[in-house]
XYZ file of C-alpha atoms in Angstrom:
165
model
C -77.750 21.521 -125.454
C -78.487 20.866 -129.084
C -78.094 17.108 -128.835
C -77.459 14.356 -126.297
C -77.066 10.590 -126.368
C -77.116 8.046 -123.533
C -75.727 4.522 -123.867
C -75.121 1.735 -121.350
C -72.837 -1.282 -121.129
C -72.705 -4.174 -118.671
C -69.477 -6.150 -118.182
C -69.167 -9.345 -116.137
C -65.793 -10.558 -114.846
C -65.761 -14.211 -113.805
C -62.553 -16.230 -113.315
C -60.674 -13.576 -115.279
C -63.066 -14.109 -118.215
C -64.897 -11.055 -119.608
C -68.530 -11.317 -120.739
C -70.733 -8.680 -122.380
C -74.079 -9.119 -120.584
C -75.909 -6.919 -123.112
C -74.715 -8.772 -126.231
C -76.863 -11.630 -127.547
C -75.890 -14.974 -125.975
C -75.323 -16.594 -129.372
C -73.163 -13.688 -130.569
C -70.686 -13.041 -127.726
C -67.818 -10.834 -128.865
C -64.221 -11.480 -127.832
C -63.496 -8.894 -125.139
C -60.083 -7.598 -124.195
C -58.777 -4.988 -121.753
C -56.363 -2.427 -123.185
C -54.590 0.607 -121.767
C -56.375 3.621 -123.272
C -53.317 5.844 -122.968
C -52.762 9.100 -121.163
C -54.890 9.436 -118.059
C -57.896 7.685 -119.607
C -57.175 4.358 -117.894
C -58.254 0.972 -119.208
C -60.977 0.262 -121.747
C -62.750 -2.952 -122.693
C -62.414 -3.486 -126.436
C -65.460 -5.174 -127.991
C -67.912 -4.297 -125.194
C -71.253 -3.201 -126.619
C -72.765 0.188 -125.835
C -76.539 0.060 -126.155
C -78.319 3.378 -126.806
C -81.168 4.111 -124.368
C -83.793 6.831 -124.314
C -85.681 6.182 -121.074
C -85.411 4.739 -117.612
C -87.627 1.861 -118.780
C -85.041 1.007 -121.458
C -82.317 0.879 -118.794
C -84.426 -1.192 -116.384
C -85.219 -3.750 -119.112
C -81.556 -4.105 -120.088
C -80.390 -4.433 -116.472
C -83.074 -7.032 -115.697
C -82.079 -9.116 -118.733
C -78.381 -8.824 -117.840
C -79.008 -9.797 -114.209
C -80.631 -13.037 -115.408
C -77.412 -13.906 -117.262
C -75.111 -13.264 -114.295
C -73.351 -16.213 -112.731
C -74.851 -16.987 -109.326
C -74.780 -19.880 -106.874
C -76.549 -20.787 -103.661
C -74.732 -20.425 -100.364
C -75.874 -21.169 -96.846
C -76.691 -17.507 -96.342
C -77.940 -16.423 -99.763
C -80.039 -18.304 -102.320
C -78.690 -16.194 -105.239
C -75.162 -15.104 -104.422
C -73.271 -13.490 -107.279
C -70.108 -15.345 -108.245
C -68.823 -12.634 -110.571
C -67.932 -8.978 -110.524
C -69.947 -6.664 -112.763
C -69.478 -3.145 -114.034
C -72.511 -1.260 -115.332
C -71.546 1.901 -117.224
C -73.772 4.744 -118.359
C -72.207 7.093 -120.884
C -73.752 10.502 -121.606
C -72.603 12.515 -124.599
C -73.921 16.043 -125.102
C -73.290 18.711 -127.724
C -74.073 22.379 -127.721
C -73.367 25.346 -129.887
C -70.959 27.925 -128.511
C -69.373 31.090 -129.966
C -66.369 29.159 -131.352
C -68.431 26.351 -132.886
C -69.618 23.178 -131.192
C -68.690 21.836 -127.750
C -68.918 18.122 -126.963
C -68.955 16.790 -123.405
C -68.777 13.129 -122.371
C -69.441 11.767 -118.896
C -69.405 8.207 -117.580
C -70.918 6.689 -114.468
C -69.545 3.283 -113.406
C -71.488 1.136 -110.943
C -69.442 -1.814 -109.652
C -70.961 -4.893 -108.033
C -68.370 -7.181 -106.464
C -68.965 -10.912 -106.159
C -70.779 -12.173 -103.087
C -68.514 -12.696 -100.124
C -70.530 -14.495 -97.527
C -68.341 -15.166 -94.537
C -67.661 -18.756 -93.627
C -68.179 -17.975 -89.945
C -71.639 -16.496 -90.618
C -72.516 -19.426 -92.876
C -71.525 -21.923 -90.184
C -73.541 -20.057 -87.581
C -76.591 -19.941 -89.875
C -76.310 -23.707 -90.306
C -76.242 -24.179 -86.521
C -72.595 -25.258 -86.458
C -69.956 -24.116 -83.988
C -67.644 -21.856 -86.052
C -64.774 -22.352 -83.609
C -64.830 -26.102 -84.266
C -63.260 -25.645 -87.678
C -59.716 -24.251 -87.911
C -60.545 -22.817 -91.333
C -63.122 -20.555 -89.718
C -60.909 -18.953 -87.106
C -60.310 -15.231 -87.620
C -57.156 -14.143 -89.420
C -55.603 -10.706 -89.117
C -56.001 -8.431 -92.184
C -55.214 -4.897 -93.257
C -58.853 -3.900 -93.423
C -61.973 -5.773 -92.570
C -62.309 -8.712 -90.184
C -61.070 -11.880 -91.821
C -63.366 -14.801 -91.291
C -64.056 -15.392 -94.988
C -62.381 -18.441 -96.445
C -61.700 -16.819 -99.810
C -60.634 -13.408 -98.523
C -57.208 -13.379 -100.178
C -58.648 -14.309 -103.568
C -61.351 -11.664 -103.252
C -58.808 -9.008 -102.326
C -56.734 -9.895 -105.393
C -59.843 -9.632 -107.594
C -60.802 -6.281 -106.038
C -57.346 -4.903 -106.762
C -57.532 -6.078 -110.376
C -60.936 -4.426 -110.822
C -59.833 -1.170 -109.197
C -56.738 -1.064 -111.400
C -58.858 -1.629 -114.512
C -61.260 1.247 -113.825
């Protein structure tokens, strides 16, 4: 390869609001999701891509972004994330080939979904009887056991995120 570049971005999704966690707090761009066309999916217009040259660069950016994430305390977790985040690493490489130059682009998306502590577990951790509250009784679902009070909302958010990737 004659040349390569690596850049990262970090997107937070909270209450359907998009935030660039790598942009300066005082200079937050307006972010918008748009269909990229073809089979490329959805892209986030306005999201910054920060060039990096080492693992230390990436670790510093991620640590700073994690401090800006929206979190809250629950009965089970002192720092439970309240938002979904997508960390993206983009690698662009170029090399010379017989017909000229070849460019290759690859992306790695790491998705962190909002904390979903179960109400039943939280009640048990607090020493309460989970069967005493009708809101904590299990509900049938299409996948995982349903003892979380916000399960339907979380499932809707997961679908929106999966559709946007």
